[in-house]
Short mmCIF file of C-alpha atoms in Angstrom, two decimals:
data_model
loop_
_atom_site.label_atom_id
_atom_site.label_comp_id
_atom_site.label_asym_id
_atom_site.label_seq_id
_atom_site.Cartn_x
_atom_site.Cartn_y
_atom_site.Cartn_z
CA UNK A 1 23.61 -8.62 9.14
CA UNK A 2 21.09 -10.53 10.75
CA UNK A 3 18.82 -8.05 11.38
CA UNK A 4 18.67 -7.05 7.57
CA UNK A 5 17.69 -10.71 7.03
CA UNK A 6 14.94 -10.57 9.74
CA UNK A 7 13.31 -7.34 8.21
CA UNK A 8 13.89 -8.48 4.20
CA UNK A 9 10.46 -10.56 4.82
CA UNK A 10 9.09 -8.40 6.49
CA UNK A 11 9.82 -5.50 3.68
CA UNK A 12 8.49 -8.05 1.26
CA UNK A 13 5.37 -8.74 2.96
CA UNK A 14 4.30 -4.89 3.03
CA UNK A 15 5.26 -3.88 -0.32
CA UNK A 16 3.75 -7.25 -1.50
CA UNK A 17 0.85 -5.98 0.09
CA UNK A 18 0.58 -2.47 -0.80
CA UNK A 19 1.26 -3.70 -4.80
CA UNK A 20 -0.75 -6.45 -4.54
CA UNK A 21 -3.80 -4.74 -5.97
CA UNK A 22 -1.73 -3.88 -9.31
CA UNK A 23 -2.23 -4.91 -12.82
CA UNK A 24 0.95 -6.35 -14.37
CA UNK A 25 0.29 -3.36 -16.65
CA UNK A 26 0.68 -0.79 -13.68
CA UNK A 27 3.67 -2.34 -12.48
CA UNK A 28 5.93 -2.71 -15.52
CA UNK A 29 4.66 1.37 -15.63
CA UNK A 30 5.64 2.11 -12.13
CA UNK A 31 9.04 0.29 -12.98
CA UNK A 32 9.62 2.51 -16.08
CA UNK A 33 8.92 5.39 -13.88
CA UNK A 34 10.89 4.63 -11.19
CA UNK A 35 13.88 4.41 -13.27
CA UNK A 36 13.38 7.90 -15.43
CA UNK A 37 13.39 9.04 -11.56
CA UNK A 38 16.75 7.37 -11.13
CA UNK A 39 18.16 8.52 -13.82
CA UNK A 40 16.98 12.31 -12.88
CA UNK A 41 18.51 11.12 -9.71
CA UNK A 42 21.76 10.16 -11.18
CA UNK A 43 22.24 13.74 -12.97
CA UNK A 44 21.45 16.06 -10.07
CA UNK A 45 24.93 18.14 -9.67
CA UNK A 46 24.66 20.11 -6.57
CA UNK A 47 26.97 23.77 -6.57
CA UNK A 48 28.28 24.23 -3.32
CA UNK A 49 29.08 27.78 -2.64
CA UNK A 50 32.71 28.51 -1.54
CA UNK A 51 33.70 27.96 2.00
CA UNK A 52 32.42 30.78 4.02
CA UNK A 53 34.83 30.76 6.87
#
């Protein structure tokens, strides 16, 4: 666990960085976006074929 808590800043400190340039605008859009994407994520039902043994 404590190398999750070592990297955390670290995680914060780039995506602070790369999103740092965004209007408050931009971001409340990326967040809408990001969760129509989850939600597409959340429905994907994959068909497995049979077992071909």
């Amino acid at each position: 666990m404590e190398t999750w808590d070592n990297l955390q800043a670290d995680f914060f400190d780039f995506y602070g960085q790369a999103l740092n340039k965004l209007a408050f605008d931009d971001v409340v859009t990326l967040i809408h976006l990001l969760n129509k994407v989850n939600d597409g994520l959340k429905s994907i039902h994959l068909h497995k074929e049979a077992d071909q043994e």
